[in-house]
mmCIF file of C-alpha atoms in Angstrom:
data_model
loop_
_atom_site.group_PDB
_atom_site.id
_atom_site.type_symbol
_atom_site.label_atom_id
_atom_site.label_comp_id
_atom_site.label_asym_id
_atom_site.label_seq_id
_atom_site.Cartn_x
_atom_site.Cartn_y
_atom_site.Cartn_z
ATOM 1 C CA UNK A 1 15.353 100.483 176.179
ATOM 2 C CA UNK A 2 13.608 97.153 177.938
ATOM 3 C CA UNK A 3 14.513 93.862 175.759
ATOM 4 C CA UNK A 4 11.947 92.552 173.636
ATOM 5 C CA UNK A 5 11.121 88.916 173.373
ATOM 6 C CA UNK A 6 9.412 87.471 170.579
ATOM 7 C CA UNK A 7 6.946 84.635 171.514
ATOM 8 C CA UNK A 8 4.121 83.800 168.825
ATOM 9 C CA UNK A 9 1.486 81.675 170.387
ATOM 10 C CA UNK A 10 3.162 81.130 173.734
ATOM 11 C CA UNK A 11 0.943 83.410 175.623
ATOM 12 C CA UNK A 12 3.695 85.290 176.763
ATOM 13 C CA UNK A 13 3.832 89.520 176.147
ATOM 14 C CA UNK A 14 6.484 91.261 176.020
ATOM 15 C CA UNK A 15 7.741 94.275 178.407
ATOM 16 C CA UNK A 16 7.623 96.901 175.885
ATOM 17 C CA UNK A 17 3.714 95.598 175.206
ATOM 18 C CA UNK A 18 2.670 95.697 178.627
ATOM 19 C CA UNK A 19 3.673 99.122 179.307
ATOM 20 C CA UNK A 20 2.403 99.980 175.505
ATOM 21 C CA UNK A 21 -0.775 98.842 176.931
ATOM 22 C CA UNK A 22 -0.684 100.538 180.527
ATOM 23 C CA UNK A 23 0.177 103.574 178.658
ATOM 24 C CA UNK A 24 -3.130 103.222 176.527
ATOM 25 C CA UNK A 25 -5.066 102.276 179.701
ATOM 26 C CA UNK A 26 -4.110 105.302 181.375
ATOM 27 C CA UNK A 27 -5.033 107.474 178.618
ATOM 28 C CA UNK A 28 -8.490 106.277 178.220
ATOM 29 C CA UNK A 29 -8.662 106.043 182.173
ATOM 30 C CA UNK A 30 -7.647 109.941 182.349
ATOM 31 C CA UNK A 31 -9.597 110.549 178.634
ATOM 32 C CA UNK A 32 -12.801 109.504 180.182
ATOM 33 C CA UNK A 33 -12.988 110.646 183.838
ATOM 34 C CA UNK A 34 -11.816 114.296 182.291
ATOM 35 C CA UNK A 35 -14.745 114.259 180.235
ATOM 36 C CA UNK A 36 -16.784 112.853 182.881
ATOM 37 C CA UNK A 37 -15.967 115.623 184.838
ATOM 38 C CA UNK A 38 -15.544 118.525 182.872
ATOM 39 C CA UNK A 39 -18.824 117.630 181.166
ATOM 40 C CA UNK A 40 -21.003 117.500 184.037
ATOM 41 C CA UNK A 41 -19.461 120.675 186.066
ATOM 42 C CA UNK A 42 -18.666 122.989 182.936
ATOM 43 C CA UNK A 43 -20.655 122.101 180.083
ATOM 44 C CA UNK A 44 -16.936 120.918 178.045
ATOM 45 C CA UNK A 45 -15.112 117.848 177.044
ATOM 46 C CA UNK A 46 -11.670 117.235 177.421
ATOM 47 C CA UNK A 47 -10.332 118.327 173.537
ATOM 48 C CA UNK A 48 -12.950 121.354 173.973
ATOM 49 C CA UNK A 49 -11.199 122.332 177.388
ATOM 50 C CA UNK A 50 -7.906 121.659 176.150
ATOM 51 C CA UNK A 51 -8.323 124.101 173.178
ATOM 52 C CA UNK A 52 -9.684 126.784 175.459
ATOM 53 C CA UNK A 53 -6.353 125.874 177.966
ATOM 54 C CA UNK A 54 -3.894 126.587 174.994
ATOM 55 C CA UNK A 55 -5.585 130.056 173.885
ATOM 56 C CA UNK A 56 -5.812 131.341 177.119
ATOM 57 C CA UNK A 57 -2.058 130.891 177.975
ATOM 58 C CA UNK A 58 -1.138 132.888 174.454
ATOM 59 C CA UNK A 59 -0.463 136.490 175.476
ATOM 60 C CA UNK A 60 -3.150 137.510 172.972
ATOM 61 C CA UNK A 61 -5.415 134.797 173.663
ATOM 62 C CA UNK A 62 -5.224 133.990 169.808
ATOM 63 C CA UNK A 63 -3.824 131.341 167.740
ATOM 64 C CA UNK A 64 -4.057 129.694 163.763
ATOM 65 C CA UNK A 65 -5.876 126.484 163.859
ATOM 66 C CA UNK A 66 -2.411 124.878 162.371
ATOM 67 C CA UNK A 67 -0.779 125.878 165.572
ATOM 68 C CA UNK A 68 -3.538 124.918 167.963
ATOM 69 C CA UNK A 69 -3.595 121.695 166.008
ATOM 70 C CA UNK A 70 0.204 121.111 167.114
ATOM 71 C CA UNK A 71 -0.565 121.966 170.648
ATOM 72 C CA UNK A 72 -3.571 119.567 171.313
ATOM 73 C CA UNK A 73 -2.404 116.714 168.954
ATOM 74 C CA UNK A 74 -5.817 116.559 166.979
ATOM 75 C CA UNK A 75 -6.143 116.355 163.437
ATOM 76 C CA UNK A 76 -7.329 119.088 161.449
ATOM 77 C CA UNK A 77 -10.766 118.040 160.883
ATOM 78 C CA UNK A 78 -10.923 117.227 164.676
ATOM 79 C CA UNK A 79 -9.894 120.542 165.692
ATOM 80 C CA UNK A 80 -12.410 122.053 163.386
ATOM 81 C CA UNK A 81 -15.345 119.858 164.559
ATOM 82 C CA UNK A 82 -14.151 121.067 168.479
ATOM 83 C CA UNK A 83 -13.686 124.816 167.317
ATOM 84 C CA UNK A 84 -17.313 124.578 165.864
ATOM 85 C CA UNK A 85 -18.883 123.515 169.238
ATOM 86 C CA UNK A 86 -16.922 126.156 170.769
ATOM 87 C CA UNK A 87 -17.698 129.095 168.385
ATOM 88 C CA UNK A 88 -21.134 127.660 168.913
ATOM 89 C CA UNK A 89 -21.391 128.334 172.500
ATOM 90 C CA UNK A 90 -20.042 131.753 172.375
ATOM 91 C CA UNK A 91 -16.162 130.571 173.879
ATOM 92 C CA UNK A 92 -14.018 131.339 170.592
ATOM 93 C CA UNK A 93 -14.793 133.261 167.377
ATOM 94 C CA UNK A 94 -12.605 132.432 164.222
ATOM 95 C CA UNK A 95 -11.254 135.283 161.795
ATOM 96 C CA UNK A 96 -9.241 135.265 158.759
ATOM 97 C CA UNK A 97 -5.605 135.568 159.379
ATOM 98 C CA UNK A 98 -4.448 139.292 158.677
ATOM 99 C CA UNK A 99 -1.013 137.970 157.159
ATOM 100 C CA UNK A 100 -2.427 134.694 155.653
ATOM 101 C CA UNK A 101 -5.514 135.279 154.082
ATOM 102 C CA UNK A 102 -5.762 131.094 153.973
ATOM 103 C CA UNK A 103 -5.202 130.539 156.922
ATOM 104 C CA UNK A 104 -7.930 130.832 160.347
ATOM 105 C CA UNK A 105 -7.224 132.608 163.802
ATOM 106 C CA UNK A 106 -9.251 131.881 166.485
ATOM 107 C CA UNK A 107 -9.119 134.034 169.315
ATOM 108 C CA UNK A 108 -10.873 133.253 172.778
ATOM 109 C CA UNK A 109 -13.715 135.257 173.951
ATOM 110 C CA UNK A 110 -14.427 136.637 177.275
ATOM 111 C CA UNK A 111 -17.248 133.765 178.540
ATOM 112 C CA UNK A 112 -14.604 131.347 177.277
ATOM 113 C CA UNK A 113 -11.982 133.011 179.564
ATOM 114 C CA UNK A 114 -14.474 132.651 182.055
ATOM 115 C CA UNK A 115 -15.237 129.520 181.259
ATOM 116 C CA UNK A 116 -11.943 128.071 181.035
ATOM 117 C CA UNK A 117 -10.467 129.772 184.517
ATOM 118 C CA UNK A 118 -13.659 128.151 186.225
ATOM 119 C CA UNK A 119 -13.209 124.533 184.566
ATOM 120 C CA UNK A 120 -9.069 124.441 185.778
ATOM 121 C CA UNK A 121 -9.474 123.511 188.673
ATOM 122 C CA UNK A 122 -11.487 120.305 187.860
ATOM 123 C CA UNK A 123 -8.847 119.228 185.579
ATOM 124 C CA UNK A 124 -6.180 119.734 187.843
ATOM 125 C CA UNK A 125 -8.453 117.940 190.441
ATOM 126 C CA UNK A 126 -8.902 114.792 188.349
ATOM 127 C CA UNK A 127 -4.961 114.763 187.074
ATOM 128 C CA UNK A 128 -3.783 114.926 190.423
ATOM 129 C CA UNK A 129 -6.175 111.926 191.284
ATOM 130 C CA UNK A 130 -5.597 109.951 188.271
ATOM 131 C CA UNK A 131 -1.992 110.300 186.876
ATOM 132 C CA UNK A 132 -0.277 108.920 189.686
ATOM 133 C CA UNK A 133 -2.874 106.723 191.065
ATOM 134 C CA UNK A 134 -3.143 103.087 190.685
ATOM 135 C CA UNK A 135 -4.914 102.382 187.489
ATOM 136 C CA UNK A 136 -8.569 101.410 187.661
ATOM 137 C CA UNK A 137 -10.375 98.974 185.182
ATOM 138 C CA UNK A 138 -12.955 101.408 184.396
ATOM 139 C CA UNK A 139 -13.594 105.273 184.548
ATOM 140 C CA UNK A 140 -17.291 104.393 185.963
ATOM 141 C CA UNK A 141 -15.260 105.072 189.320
ATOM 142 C CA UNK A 142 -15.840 108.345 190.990
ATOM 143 C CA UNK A 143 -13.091 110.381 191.317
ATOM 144 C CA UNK A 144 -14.087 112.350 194.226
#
């Protein structure tokens, strides 16, 4: 664990806050160029393709909303808002659960097999560009 110094109105930060803040900087750097990208070549955003990732990986390609909730680290009313879009679209369809009539399954259709198995590469393209890479000030920089 990196010391932390305490320094009110000295102008000074703190190890643990600069890499707090890198941290955040990377996520919104990674955030935005995987919607950037995933957007313009596959008609999803990042949470959208994420959800789609997570199904399609399940042997049975379905999942309660709880659990997909876990996986992707959205809320619930997040999740539901992305599910919507996707059941929209014609990439998941929701059913009641056969062993919990309160709670949802959604299962993955076959365009949003398709869909996901043609957007991986993209995101694998713009993590292996991004992750590792020096951080840039802005996402308005092309990743290709």
């Amino acid at each position: 664990m990196t010391e932390t110094k305490v320094s009110a109105g000295t102008g000074e930060i703190s190890a643990d806050v600069r890499e707090w803040r890198q941290l955040l900087a990377r996520h919104a750097d990674l955030t935005c160029a995987l919607d950037r990208e995933l957007q313009s070549g596959h008609e999803l955003g990042m949470s959208e393709y994420e959800v789609l990732e997570r199904l399609a990986e399940l042997p049975e390609q379905s999942a309660k909303v709880q659990q997909i909730a876990k996986s992707v680290h959205l809320s619930q009313s997040a999740l539901s808002r992305v599910i919507g879009r996707l059941e929209t679209a014609g990439l998941v369809e929701r059913h009641m659960c056969p062993e919990d009539r309160r709670a949802i399954n959604v299962r993955l259709t076959d365009d949003g097999l398709l869909r996901q198995t043609e957007a991986e590469p993209t995101q694998r393209r713009v993590l292996a560009e991004r992750l590792h890479a020096p951080l840039t000030k802005t996402c308005d920089a092309p990743t290709r």
